[in-house]
Amino acid sequence: YINKTAGRPDVSLDSAMTPMIDVVFLLLVFFVVTASFRLIEQMLPGTLSAQKAGNTEQTEITPTPEADFEQVVVRIGWDGVSPTWTVNDQPVADTNALREILNSLASIKPDAKLILHPAAAVPMEFVINAWDWSRLAGFEAVAFAVNQQE
């Protein structure tokens, strides 16, 4: 139907907007369905410290005065099935014991530098868990150690 007075077709705006509204709602449904609602891990605010092998200090796990330790080194090993933990070269039985040790050390000296030193075969899941436990315990400075290639 052509409107003789205006010289252009008489098209209703309602019929032209309906497909556009449908497309917008389909896009909305698509983005809601594909969105991930779990907490996104941000970039870890840790630093890397390059240390030569054999350059470690033996310190007590639970020192009483604050001056007894400047840093805590948590080594994460892998026995093929599960991680093995050592804190300042002293073995730790399991993850619960590691958390208790980290909590007690952080309560004594939270500004001590904590260095996570994972072996190459350790899955990243356990390294991130150790970092999370360190931050939850209250350590202010958590760093990652790397082995220098010679």
Coordinates of C-alpha atoms in Angstrom, one line a residue:
Y1 CA 0.0 0.0 0.0
I2 CA 1.5 3.3 -1.0
N3 CA 0.5 6.6 0.6
K4 CA -0.4 9.0 -2.2
T5 CA 0.2 12.1 -0.1
A6 CA 3.7 11.4 1.1
G7 CA 5.0 9.4 -1.9
R8 CA 6.4 6.6 0.3
P9 CA 5.2 3.2 1.4
D10 CA 3.0 3.1 4.5
V11 CA 5.0 0.7 6.8
S12 CA 4.2 0.4 10.5
L13 CA 7.2 0.9 12.8
D14 CA 5.9 -1.8 15.1
S15 CA 6.5 -4.5 12.5
A16 CA 10.0 -3.2 11.7
M17 CA 11.1 -3.1 15.4
T18 CA 9.9 -6.6 16.3
P19 CA 12.9 -8.5 14.6
M20 CA 15.4 -6.1 16.2
I21 CA 13.9 -6.6 19.7
D22 CA 14.0 -10.4 19.1
V23 CA 17.7 -10.2 18.1
V24 CA 18.5 -8.1 21.2
F25 CA 16.8 -10.6 23.5
L26 CA 18.5 -13.5 21.8
L27 CA 21.9 -11.8 22.3
L28 CA 21.0 -11.1 25.9
V29 CA 20.1 -14.8 26.5
F30 CA 23.3 -15.9 24.8
F31 CA 25.6 -13.7 26.9
V32 CA 23.8 -14.7 30.2
V33 CA 24.1 -18.4 29.3
T34 CA 27.7 -18.3 28.3
A35 CA 28.9 -16.0 31.1
S36 CA 31.0 -17.5 33.9
F37 CA 29.8 -16.5 37.3
R38 CA 32.7 -17.9 39.3
L39 CA 35.3 -15.7 40.8
I40 CA 38.0 -14.9 38.3
E41 CA 41.5 -15.2 39.5
Q42 CA 43.4 -12.0 39.1
M43 CA 47.1 -11.8 38.3
L44 CA 49.1 -13.0 41.3
P45 CA 50.9 -10.1 42.9
G46 CA 54.0 -12.1 43.7
T47 CA 57.6 -11.6 42.6
L48 CA 60.2 -14.1 41.3
S49 CA 63.4 -14.4 43.1
A50 CA 66.3 -16.2 41.4
Q51 CA 68.3 -18.2 43.9
K52 CA 71.1 -20.6 43.3
A53 CA 70.6 -24.1 44.5
G54 CA 72.3 -24.8 47.9
N55 CA 71.8 -21.1 48.9
T56 CA 69.3 -21.9 51.6
E57 CA 69.4 -21.1 55.3
Q58 CA 68.2 -23.5 58.0
T59 CA 65.9 -21.7 60.4
E60 CA 63.4 -22.8 63.1
I61 CA 59.8 -23.3 62.0
T62 CA 58.3 -21.6 65.1
P63 CA 60.9 -19.1 66.4
T64 CA 59.8 -17.0 69.4
P65 CA 61.6 -13.7 68.8
E66 CA 60.8 -11.8 65.6
A67 CA 64.5 -11.5 64.7
D68 CA 65.0 -15.2 64.3
F69 CA 64.0 -15.4 60.7
E70 CA 63.9 -13.0 57.7
Q71 CA 62.3 -15.3 55.2
V72 CA 60.3 -18.5 55.0
V73 CA 61.0 -21.0 52.2
V74 CA 58.2 -23.4 51.3
R75 CA 59.4 -26.1 48.9
I76 CA 56.8 -28.0 47.0
G77 CA 57.9 -31.4 45.7
W78 CA 56.0 -34.0 43.7
D79 CA 56.2 -37.8 44.3
G80 CA 54.2 -38.7 41.3
V81 CA 50.8 -38.8 43.1
S82 CA 50.7 -36.0 45.6
P83 CA 52.7 -33.0 46.7
T84 CA 55.3 -33.1 49.4
W85 CA 55.9 -30.0 51.5
T86 CA 58.9 -28.7 53.4
V87 CA 59.1 -25.4 55.4
N88 CA 62.7 -24.2 55.8
D89 CA 63.9 -27.7 54.9
Q90 CA 61.8 -29.4 57.6
P91 CA 59.2 -31.8 56.2
V92 CA 55.6 -31.2 56.7
A93 CA 53.1 -34.1 57.0
D94 CA 50.1 -32.7 55.0
T95 CA 48.3 -29.6 53.9
N96 CA 46.6 -29.1 57.3
A97 CA 49.9 -29.0 59.0
L98 CA 51.3 -26.7 56.4
R99 CA 48.4 -24.3 57.0
E100 CA 49.0 -24.4 60.8
I101 CA 52.7 -23.7 60.4
L102 CA 52.0 -20.8 58.0
N103 CA 49.4 -19.3 60.4
S104 CA 51.8 -19.5 63.3
L105 CA 54.7 -18.0 61.4
A106 CA 52.5 -15.2 60.0
S107 CA 51.2 -14.4 63.5
I108 CA 54.8 -14.0 64.7
K109 CA 56.2 -12.0 61.8
P110 CA 53.7 -11.2 58.9
D111 CA 56.3 -8.9 57.2
A112 CA 58.7 -11.8 56.7
K113 CA 59.3 -12.7 53.0
L114 CA 57.7 -16.1 52.1
I115 CA 59.2 -17.8 49.1
L116 CA 57.4 -20.6 47.3
H117 CA 59.8 -22.9 45.6
P118 CA 57.9 -25.5 43.5
A119 CA 59.6 -28.4 41.7
A120 CA 59.1 -28.5 37.9
A121 CA 56.8 -31.5 38.0
V122 CA 54.3 -30.0 40.6
P123 CA 50.9 -29.2 39.1
M124 CA 50.0 -25.5 39.2
E125 CA 47.0 -26.2 41.3
F126 CA 49.1 -27.0 44.4
V127 CA 51.4 -23.9 43.8
I128 CA 48.3 -21.6 43.7
N129 CA 46.9 -23.3 46.8
A130 CA 50.1 -22.7 48.7
W131 CA 50.1 -19.0 47.5
D132 CA 46.4 -18.7 48.7
W133 CA 47.2 -20.3 52.1
S134 CA 50.2 -17.9 52.5
R135 CA 48.1 -14.8 51.8
L136 CA 45.3 -16.1 54.0
A137 CA 47.7 -16.7 56.8
G138 CA 48.7 -13.0 56.7
F139 CA 52.1 -12.9 54.9
E140 CA 52.5 -9.6 53.2
A141 CA 55.3 -10.5 50.8
V142 CA 54.9 -13.8 48.9
A143 CA 57.4 -14.5 46.1
F144 CA 58.1 -17.4 43.7
A145 CA 61.6 -18.8 43.4
V146 CA 63.0 -20.0 40.1
N147 CA 65.9 -22.2 39.3
Q148 CA 68.6 -20.5 37.2
Q149 CA 69.6 -22.5 34.1
E150 CA 73.4 -22.9 34.0

